[in-house]
Coordinates of C-alpha atoms in Angstrom, one line a residue:
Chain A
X49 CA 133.9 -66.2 259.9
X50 CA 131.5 -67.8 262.6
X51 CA 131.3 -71.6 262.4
X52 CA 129.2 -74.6 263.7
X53 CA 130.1 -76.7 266.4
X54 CA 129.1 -80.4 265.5
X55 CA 129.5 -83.5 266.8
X56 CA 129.7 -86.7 264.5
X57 CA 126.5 -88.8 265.2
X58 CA 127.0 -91.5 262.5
X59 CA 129.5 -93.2 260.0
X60 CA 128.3 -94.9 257.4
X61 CA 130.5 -97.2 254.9
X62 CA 128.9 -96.5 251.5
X63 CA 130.9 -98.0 249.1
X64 CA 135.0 -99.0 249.8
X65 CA 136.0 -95.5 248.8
X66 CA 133.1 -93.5 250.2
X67 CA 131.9 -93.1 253.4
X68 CA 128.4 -90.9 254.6
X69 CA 128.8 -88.9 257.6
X70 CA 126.2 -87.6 259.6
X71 CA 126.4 -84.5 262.2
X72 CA 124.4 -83.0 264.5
X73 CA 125.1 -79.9 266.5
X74 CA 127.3 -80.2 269.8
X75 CA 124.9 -77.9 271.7
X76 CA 122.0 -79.6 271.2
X77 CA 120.2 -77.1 268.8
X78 CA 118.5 -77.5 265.5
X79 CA 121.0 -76.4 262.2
X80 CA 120.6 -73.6 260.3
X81 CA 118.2 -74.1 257.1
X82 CA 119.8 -74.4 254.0
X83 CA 118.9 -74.8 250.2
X84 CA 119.4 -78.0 248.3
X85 CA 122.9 -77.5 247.1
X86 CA 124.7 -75.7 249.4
X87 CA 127.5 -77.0 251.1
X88 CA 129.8 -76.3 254.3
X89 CA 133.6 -76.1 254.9
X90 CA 134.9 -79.2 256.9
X91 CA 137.9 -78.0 259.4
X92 CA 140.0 -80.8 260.4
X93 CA 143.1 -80.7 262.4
X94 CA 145.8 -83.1 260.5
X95 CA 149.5 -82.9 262.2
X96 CA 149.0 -79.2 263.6
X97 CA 147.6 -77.9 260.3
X98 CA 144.5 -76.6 259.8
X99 CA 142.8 -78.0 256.4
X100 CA 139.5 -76.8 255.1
X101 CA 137.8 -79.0 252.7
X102 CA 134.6 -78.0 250.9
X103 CA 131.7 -80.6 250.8
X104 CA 128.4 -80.8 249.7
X105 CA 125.2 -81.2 251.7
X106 CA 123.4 -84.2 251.0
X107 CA 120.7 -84.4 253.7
X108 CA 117.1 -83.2 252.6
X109 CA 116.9 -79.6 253.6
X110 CA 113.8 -80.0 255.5
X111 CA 115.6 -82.0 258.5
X112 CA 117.7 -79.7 260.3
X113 CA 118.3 -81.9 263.1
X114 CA 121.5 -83.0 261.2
X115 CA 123.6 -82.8 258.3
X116 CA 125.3 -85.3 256.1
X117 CA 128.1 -85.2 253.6
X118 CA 129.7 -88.3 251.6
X119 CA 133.1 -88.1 251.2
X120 CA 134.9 -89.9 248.8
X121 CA 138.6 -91.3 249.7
X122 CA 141.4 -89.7 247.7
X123 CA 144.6 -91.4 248.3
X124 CA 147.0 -89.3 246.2
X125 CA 146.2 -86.1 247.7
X126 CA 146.9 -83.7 250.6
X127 CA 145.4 -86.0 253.2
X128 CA 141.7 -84.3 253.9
X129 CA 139.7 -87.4 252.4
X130 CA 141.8 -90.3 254.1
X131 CA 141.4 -88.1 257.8
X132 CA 138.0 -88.3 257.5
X133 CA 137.7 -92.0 256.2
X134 CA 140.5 -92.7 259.2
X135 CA 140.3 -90.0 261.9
X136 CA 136.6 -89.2 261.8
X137 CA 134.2 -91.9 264.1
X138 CA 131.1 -90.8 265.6
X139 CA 131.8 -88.9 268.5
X140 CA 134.3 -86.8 266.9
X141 CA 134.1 -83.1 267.3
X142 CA 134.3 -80.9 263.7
X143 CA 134.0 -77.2 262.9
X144 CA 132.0 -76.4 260.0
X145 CA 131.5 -73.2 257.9
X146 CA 127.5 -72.3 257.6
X147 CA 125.9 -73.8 254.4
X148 CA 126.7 -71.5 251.3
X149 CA 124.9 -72.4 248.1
X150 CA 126.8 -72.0 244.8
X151 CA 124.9 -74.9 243.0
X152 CA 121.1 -73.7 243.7
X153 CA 118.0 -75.1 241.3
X154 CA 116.9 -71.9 238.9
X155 CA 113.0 -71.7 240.2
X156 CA 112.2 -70.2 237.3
X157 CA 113.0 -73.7 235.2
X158 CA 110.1 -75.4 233.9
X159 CA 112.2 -78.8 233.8
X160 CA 115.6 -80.1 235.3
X161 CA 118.4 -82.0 234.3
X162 CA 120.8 -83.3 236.7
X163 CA 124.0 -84.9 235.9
X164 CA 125.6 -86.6 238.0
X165 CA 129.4 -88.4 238.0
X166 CA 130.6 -90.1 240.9
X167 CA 130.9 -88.7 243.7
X168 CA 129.4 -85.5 242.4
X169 CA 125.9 -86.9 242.8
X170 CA 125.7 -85.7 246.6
X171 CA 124.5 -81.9 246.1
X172 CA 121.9 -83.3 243.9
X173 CA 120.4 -85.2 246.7
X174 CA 119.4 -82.5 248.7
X175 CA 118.3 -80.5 245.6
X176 CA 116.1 -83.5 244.7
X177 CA 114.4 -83.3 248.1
X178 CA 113.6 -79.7 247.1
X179 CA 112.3 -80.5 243.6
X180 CA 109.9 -83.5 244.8
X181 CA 109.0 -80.7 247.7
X182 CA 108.5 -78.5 244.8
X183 CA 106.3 -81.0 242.5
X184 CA 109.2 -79.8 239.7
X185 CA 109.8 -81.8 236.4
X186 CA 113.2 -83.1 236.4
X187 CA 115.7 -86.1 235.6
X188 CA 118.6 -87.4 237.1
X189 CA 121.2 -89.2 235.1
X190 CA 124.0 -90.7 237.0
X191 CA 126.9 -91.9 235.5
X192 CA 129.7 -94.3 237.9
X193 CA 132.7 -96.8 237.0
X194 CA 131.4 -100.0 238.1
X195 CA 128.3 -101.8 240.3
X196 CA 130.2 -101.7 243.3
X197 CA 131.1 -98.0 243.1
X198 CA 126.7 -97.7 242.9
X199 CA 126.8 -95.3 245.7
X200 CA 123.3 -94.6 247.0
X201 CA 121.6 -96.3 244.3
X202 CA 119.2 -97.6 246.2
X203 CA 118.4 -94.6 247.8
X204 CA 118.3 -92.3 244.5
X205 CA 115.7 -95.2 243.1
X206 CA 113.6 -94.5 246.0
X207 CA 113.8 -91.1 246.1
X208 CA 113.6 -90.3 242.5
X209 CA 111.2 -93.4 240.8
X210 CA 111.8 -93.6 237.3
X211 CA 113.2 -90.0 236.9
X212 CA 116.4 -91.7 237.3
X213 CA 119.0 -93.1 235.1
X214 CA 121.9 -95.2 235.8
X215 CA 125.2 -95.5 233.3
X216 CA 127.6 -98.0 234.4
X217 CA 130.8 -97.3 232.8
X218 CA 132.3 -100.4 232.8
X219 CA 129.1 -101.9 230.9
X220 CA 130.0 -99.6 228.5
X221 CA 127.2 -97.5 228.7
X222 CA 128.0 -93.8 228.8
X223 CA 125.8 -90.0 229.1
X224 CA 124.5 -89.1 225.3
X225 CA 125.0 -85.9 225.9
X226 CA 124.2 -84.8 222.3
X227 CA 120.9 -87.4 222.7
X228 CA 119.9 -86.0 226.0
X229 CA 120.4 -82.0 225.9
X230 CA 118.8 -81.5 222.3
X231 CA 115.1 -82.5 222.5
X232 CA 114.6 -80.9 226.2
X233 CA 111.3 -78.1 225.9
X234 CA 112.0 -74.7 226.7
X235 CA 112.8 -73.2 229.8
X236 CA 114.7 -76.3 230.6
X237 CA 117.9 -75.9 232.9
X238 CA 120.7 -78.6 232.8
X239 CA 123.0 -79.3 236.0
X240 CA 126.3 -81.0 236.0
X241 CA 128.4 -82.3 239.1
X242 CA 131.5 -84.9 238.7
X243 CA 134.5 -85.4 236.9
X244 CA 136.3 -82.4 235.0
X245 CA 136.3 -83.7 231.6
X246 CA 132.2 -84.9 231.7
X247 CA 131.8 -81.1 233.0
X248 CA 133.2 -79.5 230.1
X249 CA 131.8 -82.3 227.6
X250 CA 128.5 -81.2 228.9
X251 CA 128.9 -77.5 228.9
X252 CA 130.7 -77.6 225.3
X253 CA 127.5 -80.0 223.9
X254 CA 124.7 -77.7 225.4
X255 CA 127.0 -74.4 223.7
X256 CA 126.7 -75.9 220.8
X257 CA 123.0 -76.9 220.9
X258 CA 122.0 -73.5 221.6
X259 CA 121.8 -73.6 224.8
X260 CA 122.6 -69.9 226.8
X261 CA 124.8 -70.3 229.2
X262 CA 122.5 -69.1 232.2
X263 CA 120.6 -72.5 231.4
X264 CA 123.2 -74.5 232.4
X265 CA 125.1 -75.1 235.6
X266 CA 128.2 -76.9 236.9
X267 CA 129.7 -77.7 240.3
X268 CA 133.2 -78.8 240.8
X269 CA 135.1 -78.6 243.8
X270 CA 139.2 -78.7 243.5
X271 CA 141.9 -79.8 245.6
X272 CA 144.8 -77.4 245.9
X273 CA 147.5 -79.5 244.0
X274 CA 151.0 -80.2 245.1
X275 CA 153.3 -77.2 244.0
X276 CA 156.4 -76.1 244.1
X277 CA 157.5 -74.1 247.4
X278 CA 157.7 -70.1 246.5
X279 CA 157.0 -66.8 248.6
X280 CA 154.5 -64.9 248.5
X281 CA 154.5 -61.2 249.3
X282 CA 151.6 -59.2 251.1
X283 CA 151.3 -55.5 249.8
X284 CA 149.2 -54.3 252.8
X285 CA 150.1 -56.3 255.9
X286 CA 153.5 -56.3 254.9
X287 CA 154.2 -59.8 255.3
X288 CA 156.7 -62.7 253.4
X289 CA 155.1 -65.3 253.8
X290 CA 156.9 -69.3 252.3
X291 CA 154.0 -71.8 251.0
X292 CA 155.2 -74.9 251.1
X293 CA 154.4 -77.5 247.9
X294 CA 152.2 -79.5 250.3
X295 CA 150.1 -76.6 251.6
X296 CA 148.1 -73.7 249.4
X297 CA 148.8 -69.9 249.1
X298 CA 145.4 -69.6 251.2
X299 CA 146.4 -72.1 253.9
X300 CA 150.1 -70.8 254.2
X301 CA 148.7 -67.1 254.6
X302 CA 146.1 -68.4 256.8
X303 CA 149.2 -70.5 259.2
X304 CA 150.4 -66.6 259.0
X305 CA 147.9 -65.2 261.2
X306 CA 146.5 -63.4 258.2
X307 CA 142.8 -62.9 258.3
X308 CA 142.1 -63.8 254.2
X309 CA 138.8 -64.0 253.0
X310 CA 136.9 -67.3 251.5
X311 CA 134.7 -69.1 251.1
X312 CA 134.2 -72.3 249.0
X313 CA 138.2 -73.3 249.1
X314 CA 137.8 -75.1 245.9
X315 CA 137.8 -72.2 243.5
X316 CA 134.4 -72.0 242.8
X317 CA 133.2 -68.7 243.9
X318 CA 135.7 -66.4 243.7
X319 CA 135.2 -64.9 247.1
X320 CA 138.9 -65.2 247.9
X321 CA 140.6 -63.5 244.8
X322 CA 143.5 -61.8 245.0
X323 CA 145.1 -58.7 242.4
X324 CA 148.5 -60.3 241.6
X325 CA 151.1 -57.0 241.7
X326 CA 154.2 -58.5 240.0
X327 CA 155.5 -62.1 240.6
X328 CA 158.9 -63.4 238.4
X329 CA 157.1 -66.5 237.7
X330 CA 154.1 -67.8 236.1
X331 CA 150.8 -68.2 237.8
X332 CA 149.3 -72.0 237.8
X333 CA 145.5 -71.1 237.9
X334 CA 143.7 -74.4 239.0
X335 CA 140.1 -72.4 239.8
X336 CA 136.7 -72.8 237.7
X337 CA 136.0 -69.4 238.5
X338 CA 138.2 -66.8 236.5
X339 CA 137.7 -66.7 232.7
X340 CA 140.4 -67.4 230.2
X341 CA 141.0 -64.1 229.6
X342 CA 141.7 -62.9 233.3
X343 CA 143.9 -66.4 233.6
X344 CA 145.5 -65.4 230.7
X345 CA 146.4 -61.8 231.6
X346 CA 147.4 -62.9 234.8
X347 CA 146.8 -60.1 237.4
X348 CA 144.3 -62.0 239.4
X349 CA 144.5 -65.3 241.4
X350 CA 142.4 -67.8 244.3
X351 CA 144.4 -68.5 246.9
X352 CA 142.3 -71.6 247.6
X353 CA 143.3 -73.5 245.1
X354 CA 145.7 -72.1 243.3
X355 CA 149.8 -71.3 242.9
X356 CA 152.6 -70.3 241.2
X357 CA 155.7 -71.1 240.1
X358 CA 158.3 -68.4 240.9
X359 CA 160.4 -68.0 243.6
X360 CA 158.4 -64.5 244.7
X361 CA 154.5 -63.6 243.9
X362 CA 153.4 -60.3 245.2
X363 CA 149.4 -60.0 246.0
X364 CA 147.5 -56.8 247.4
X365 CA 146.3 -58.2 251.0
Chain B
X111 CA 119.8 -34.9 231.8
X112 CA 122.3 -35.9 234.2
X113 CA 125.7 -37.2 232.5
X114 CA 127.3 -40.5 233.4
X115 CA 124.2 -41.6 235.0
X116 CA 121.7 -44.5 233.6
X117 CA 119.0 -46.0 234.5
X118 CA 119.9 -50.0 234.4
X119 CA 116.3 -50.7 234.2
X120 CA 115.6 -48.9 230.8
X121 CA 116.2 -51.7 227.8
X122 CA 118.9 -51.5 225.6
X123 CA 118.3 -53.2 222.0
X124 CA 120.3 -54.4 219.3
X125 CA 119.8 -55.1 215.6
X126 CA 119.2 -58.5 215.1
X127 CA 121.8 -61.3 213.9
X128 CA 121.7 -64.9 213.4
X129 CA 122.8 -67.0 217.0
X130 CA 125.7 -69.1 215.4
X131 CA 124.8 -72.0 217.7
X132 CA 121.1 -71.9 217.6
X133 CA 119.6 -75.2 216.3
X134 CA 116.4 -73.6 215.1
X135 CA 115.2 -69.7 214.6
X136 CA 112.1 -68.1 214.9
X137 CA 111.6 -64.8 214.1
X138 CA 109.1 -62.7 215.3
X139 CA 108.0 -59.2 213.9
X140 CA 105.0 -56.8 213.5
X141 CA 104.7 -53.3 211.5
X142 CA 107.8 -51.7 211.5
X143 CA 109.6 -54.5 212.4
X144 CA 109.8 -55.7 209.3
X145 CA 112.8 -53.6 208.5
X146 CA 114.7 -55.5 211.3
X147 CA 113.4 -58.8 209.1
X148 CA 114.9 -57.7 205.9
X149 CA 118.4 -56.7 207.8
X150 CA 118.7 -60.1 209.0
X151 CA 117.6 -61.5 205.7
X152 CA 120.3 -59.2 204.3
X153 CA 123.1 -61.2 206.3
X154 CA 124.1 -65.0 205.3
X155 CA 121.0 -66.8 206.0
X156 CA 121.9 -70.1 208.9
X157 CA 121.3 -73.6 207.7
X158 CA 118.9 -74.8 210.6
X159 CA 115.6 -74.0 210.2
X160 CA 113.9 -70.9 210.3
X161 CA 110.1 -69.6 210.7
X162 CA 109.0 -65.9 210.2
X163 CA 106.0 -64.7 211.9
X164 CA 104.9 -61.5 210.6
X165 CA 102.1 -59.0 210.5
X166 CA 102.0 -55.2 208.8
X167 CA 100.1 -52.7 210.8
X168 CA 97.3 -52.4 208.4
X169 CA 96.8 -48.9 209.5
X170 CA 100.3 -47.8 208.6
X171 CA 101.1 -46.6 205.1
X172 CA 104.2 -48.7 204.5
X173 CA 103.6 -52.4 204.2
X174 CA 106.7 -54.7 204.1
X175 CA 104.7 -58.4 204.0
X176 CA 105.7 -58.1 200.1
X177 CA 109.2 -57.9 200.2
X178 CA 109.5 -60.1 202.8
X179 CA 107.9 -62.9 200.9
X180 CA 110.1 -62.7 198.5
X181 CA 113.1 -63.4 200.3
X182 CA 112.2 -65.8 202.8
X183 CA 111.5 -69.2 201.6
X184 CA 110.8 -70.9 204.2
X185 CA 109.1 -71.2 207.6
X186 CA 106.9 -67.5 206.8
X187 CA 103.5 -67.1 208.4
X188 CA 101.8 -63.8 207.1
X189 CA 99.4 -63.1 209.8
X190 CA 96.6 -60.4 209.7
X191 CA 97.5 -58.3 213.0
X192 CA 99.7 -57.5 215.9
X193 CA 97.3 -60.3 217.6
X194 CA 98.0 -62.7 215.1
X195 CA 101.5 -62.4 215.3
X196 CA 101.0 -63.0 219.2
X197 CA 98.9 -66.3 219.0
X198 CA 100.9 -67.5 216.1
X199 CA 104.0 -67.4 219.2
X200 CA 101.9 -68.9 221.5
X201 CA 100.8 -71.9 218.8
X202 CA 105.0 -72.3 218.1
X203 CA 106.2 -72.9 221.2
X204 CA 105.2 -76.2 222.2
X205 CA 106.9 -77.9 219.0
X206 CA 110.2 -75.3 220.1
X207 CA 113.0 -77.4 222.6
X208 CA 115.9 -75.6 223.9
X209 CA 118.3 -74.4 221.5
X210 CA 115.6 -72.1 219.8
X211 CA 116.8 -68.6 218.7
X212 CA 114.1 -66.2 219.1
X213 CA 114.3 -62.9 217.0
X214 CA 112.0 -60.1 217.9
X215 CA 111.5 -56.9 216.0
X216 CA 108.8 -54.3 216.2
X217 CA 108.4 -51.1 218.6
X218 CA 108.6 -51.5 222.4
X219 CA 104.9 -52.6 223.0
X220 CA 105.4 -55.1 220.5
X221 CA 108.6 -56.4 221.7
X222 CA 107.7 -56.4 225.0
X223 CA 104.0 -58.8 224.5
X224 CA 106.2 -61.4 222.8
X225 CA 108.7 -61.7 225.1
X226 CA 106.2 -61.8 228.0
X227 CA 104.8 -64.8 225.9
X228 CA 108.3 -66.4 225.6
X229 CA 108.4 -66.2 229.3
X230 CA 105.7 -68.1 230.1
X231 CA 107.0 -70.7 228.1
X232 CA 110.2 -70.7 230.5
X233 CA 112.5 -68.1 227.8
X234 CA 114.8 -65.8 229.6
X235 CA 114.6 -61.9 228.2
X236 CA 118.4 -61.7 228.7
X237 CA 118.5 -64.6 226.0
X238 CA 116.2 -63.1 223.2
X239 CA 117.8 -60.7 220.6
X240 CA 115.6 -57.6 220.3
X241 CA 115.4 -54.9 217.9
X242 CA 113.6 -51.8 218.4
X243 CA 112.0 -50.5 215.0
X244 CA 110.1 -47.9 213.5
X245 CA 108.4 -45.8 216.4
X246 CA 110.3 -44.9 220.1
X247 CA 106.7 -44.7 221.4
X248 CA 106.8 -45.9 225.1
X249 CA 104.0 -48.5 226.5
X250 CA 103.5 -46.9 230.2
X251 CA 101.7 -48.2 233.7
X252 CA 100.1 -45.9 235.3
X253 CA 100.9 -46.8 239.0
X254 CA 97.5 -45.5 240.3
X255 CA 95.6 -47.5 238.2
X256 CA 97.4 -49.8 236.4
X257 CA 96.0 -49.1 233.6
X258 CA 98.7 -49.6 230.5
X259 CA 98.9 -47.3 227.3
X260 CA 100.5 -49.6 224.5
X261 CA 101.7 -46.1 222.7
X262 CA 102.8 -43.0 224.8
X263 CA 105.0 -40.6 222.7
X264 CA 105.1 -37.6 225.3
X265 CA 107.0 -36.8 228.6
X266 CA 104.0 -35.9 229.7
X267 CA 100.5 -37.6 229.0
X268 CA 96.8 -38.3 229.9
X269 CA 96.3 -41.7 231.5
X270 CA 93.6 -43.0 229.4
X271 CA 92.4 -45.0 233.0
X272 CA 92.1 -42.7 234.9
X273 CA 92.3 -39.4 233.6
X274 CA 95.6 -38.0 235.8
X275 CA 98.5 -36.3 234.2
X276 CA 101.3 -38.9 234.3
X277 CA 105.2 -38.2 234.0
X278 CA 107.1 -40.8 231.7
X279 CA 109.9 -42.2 233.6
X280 CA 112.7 -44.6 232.6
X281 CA 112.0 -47.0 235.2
X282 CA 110.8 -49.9 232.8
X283 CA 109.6 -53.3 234.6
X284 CA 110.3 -56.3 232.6
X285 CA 107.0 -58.0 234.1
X286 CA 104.7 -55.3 233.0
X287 CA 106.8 -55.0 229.8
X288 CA 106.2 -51.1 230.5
X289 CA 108.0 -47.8 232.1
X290 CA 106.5 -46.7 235.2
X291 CA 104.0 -43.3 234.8
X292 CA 103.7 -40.9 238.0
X293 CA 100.9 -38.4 238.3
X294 CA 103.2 -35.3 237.7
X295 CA 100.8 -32.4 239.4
X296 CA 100.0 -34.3 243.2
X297 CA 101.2 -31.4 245.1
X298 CA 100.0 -28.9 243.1
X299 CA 96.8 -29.6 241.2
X300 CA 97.0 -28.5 237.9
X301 CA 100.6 -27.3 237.4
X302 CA 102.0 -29.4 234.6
X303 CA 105.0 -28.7 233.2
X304 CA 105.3 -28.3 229.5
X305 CA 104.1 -31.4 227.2
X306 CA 106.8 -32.2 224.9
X307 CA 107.1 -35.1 222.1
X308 CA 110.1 -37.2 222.9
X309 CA 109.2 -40.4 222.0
X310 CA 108.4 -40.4 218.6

């Protein structure tokens, strides 16, 4: 997969947990265009391992003199986060993944609602520099814990006027998502970015308002969790490979010299999927991409973010 | 006809049944569509509300604008013609919010002028139930013209815009809201194959 070359050209602290990086690339050259919403894959080189974390592009998509990404800090997970809140100063070199965009604004839409929790509000900054491009109709409701965790308010008010909302949870005020999704006009798309359990309140509340599910879209980016260690077994390459808990199937194949294919790493496009053969375990599926039915019947898995618990799992790579 | 082959263009309809989730219905239907009316009517009726709009062909011997009065009690606008129907849509829509059910029954032409008026108001095909009724006539562009015949039950027919022989095809454009027709005798002048009625 060809990569960019970029050199950090600025660290900004945001709030305490998140932090605004800005790159630009090494040789000097504009970026590639990309579409509000896409996002790259971050390499970073932690202890001799190779992680890949997925983040979204913030920057407007007409400047592609640089990049940016926020990157909130994660302290009880597999280190990505805290190496680039530690590790990453301006000056640092980085490989990136092209932009991909899983998360694009439907054109057709005659209005647009973006949700927003946390951290997830970064792909909707560069969307909203399309949609005020654009001239589109739109709101943005953005929901965070607390006034110090207000990242880019200020910015968001600028960019957005009074299309935007603020809900501070610990005010007590929260998203009516039965309020807001049932007196939108047709043609109407809804967009929701953040925590897992605001992302299926929304989808379930616009289900049950009628909504059809190509009207409304959701972004989430996992993690490969901790696991247990087990083996996996490669059909074609002929290969026994040992994941470690601390490292994912993907990662572990990767560490193999095996040439897998991806492309988001947080199990939200299904590019790396994998036909499970036999496994004398149970599969832990941790993606937002297969339905319940194909997690249920268990012969397909993503490597990115997800495992098993067995002591063998055999896949057809 | 080729087995196992399709062409993915060409529409596929269903008979029409009430969205569970929908917070309001409208139901849209001309001429023969009234049939696909009374089905629905004949299945438990939702509690959210519900408008009929509804036109007979006043040309056509069977009239259904009776029956359905009777059994729908709320929401029913009788309107005088297929145009009627269509305005009656376009005069809806701004009081409509997402969560509408739309409902379309009638023949293709029919079908195909609402939804094209849905669309404009932002509503996805994909996400309007559609039942074919009454007549398989075809509406068909000619692609040398563009002139568009509402009503074309032949493989083979005279393009009322320009006067060539087009071939019906079942390339169907969602934009046009029509199948494609092809002027069937360009390399030979004159040598058209036999006219058959397929579309009745």
């Amino acid at each position: 997969m060809s990569v960019l070359n970029v050199t950090v050209a600025n660290v900004e602290q945001i709030t305490d947990v998140v932090k605004r990086f800005t790159f630009v690339q090494e040789n000097g050259e504009a970026l590639p265009k990309f579409s509000g919403g896409s996002h790259v894959v971050v390499s970073m080189n932690i202890n001799g391992r190779t992680h890949r974390n997925p983040y979204s592009l913030m920057s407007s998509p007409a400047n592609t003199e640089s990049y940016q990404i926020a990157v909130r800090r994660q302290d009880n997970s597999r280190g990505g986060s805290v190496f680039m809140h530690e590790q990453v100063k301006p000056g640092t070199k980085l490989t990136i993944t092209y932009p991909v965009n899983l998360f694009a604004i439907n054109r057709l839409g005659k209005k647009h609602i973006l949700v927003a929790g946390g951290i997830g509000i970064t792909p909707f900054m560069s969307q909203i520099a399309d949609l005020n491009r654009l001239g589109a109709d739109y709101e943005l409701h953005y929901a965070y814990r607390s006034a110090e965790h207000a990242a880019f308010r200020q910015e968001l008010e600028a960019l957005c006027g009074d299309r935007v909302h603020f809900y501070v949870e610990d005010d007590g005020s929260r998203i009516d998502f039965g309020d807001l999704l049932s007196h939108q006009p047709l043609g109407t798309h809804a967009y929701v970015c953040g925590p897992e359990p605001m992302v299926k309140l929304m989808l379930l509340t616009a289900k049950h308002l009628g909504w059809p599910s190509n009207h409304v879209h959701s972004e989430q980016f996992s993690a490969p969790p901790i696991g247990d260690e087990f083996t996996v077994i490669l059909t074609e390459s002929e290969k026994e490979i040992v994941v470690p808990g601390d490292m994912s199937m993907l990662e572990a194949m990767e560490e193999a010299g095996v040439d897998a294919p991806f492309l988001c790493r947080g199990g939200a496009c299904g590019r790396c999927e994998l036909e499970v053969v036999e496994t004398d375990g149970a599969l832990l599926h941790h993606d937002h991409y297969l339905s319940d039915a194909e997690k249920t019947a268990g012969n397909k898995i993503l490597p990115c973010v997800s495992r098993a618990k067995c002591t063998r799992l055999v896949v057809n790579l | 006809m080729e087995r196992g082959y399709r062409i993915r263009s060409k529409p596929l309809y269903d008979p029409l049944i009430w969205e569970e989730h929908a917070t309001d219905h409208v139901v849209i239907a001309y001429a023969e569509g009234g049939i696909g009316v009374l089905k629905l009517f004949q299945q438990m009726t939702p509690k959210e509300p519900i408008k009929v709009l509804f036109a007979d062909d006043e040309h056509a011997q069977r009239s259904y604008h009776d029956i359905i009065s009777k059994l729908v009690d709320e929401g029913l606008q009788i309107l005088d013609d297929k145009e009627g129907v269509l305005s009656a849509v376009s005069a809806t829509l701004d009081e409509c919010v997402m969560g509408t059910q739309f409902y379309i029954a009638g023949n293709e032409d029919f079908i195909w002028a609402a939804s094209q008026i849905l669309k404009s108001a932002g509503v996805d095909d994909k996400n309007i139930m559609k039942e074919q009724c009454g007549s398989l006539a075809r509406p068909v562009y000619c692609v040398h013209c563009k002139t568009i015949d509402p009503e074309v039950h032949h493989n083979v027919y005279t393009c009322p815009g320009c006067g060539r022989h087009l071939f019906v095809r079942d390339h169907f454009s969602r934009r046009l809201g029509a199948y494609m027709g092809l002027m069937v005798d360009a390399e030979e002048p004159g040598n058209i194959p036999d006219v058959e009625e397929i579309y009745p």
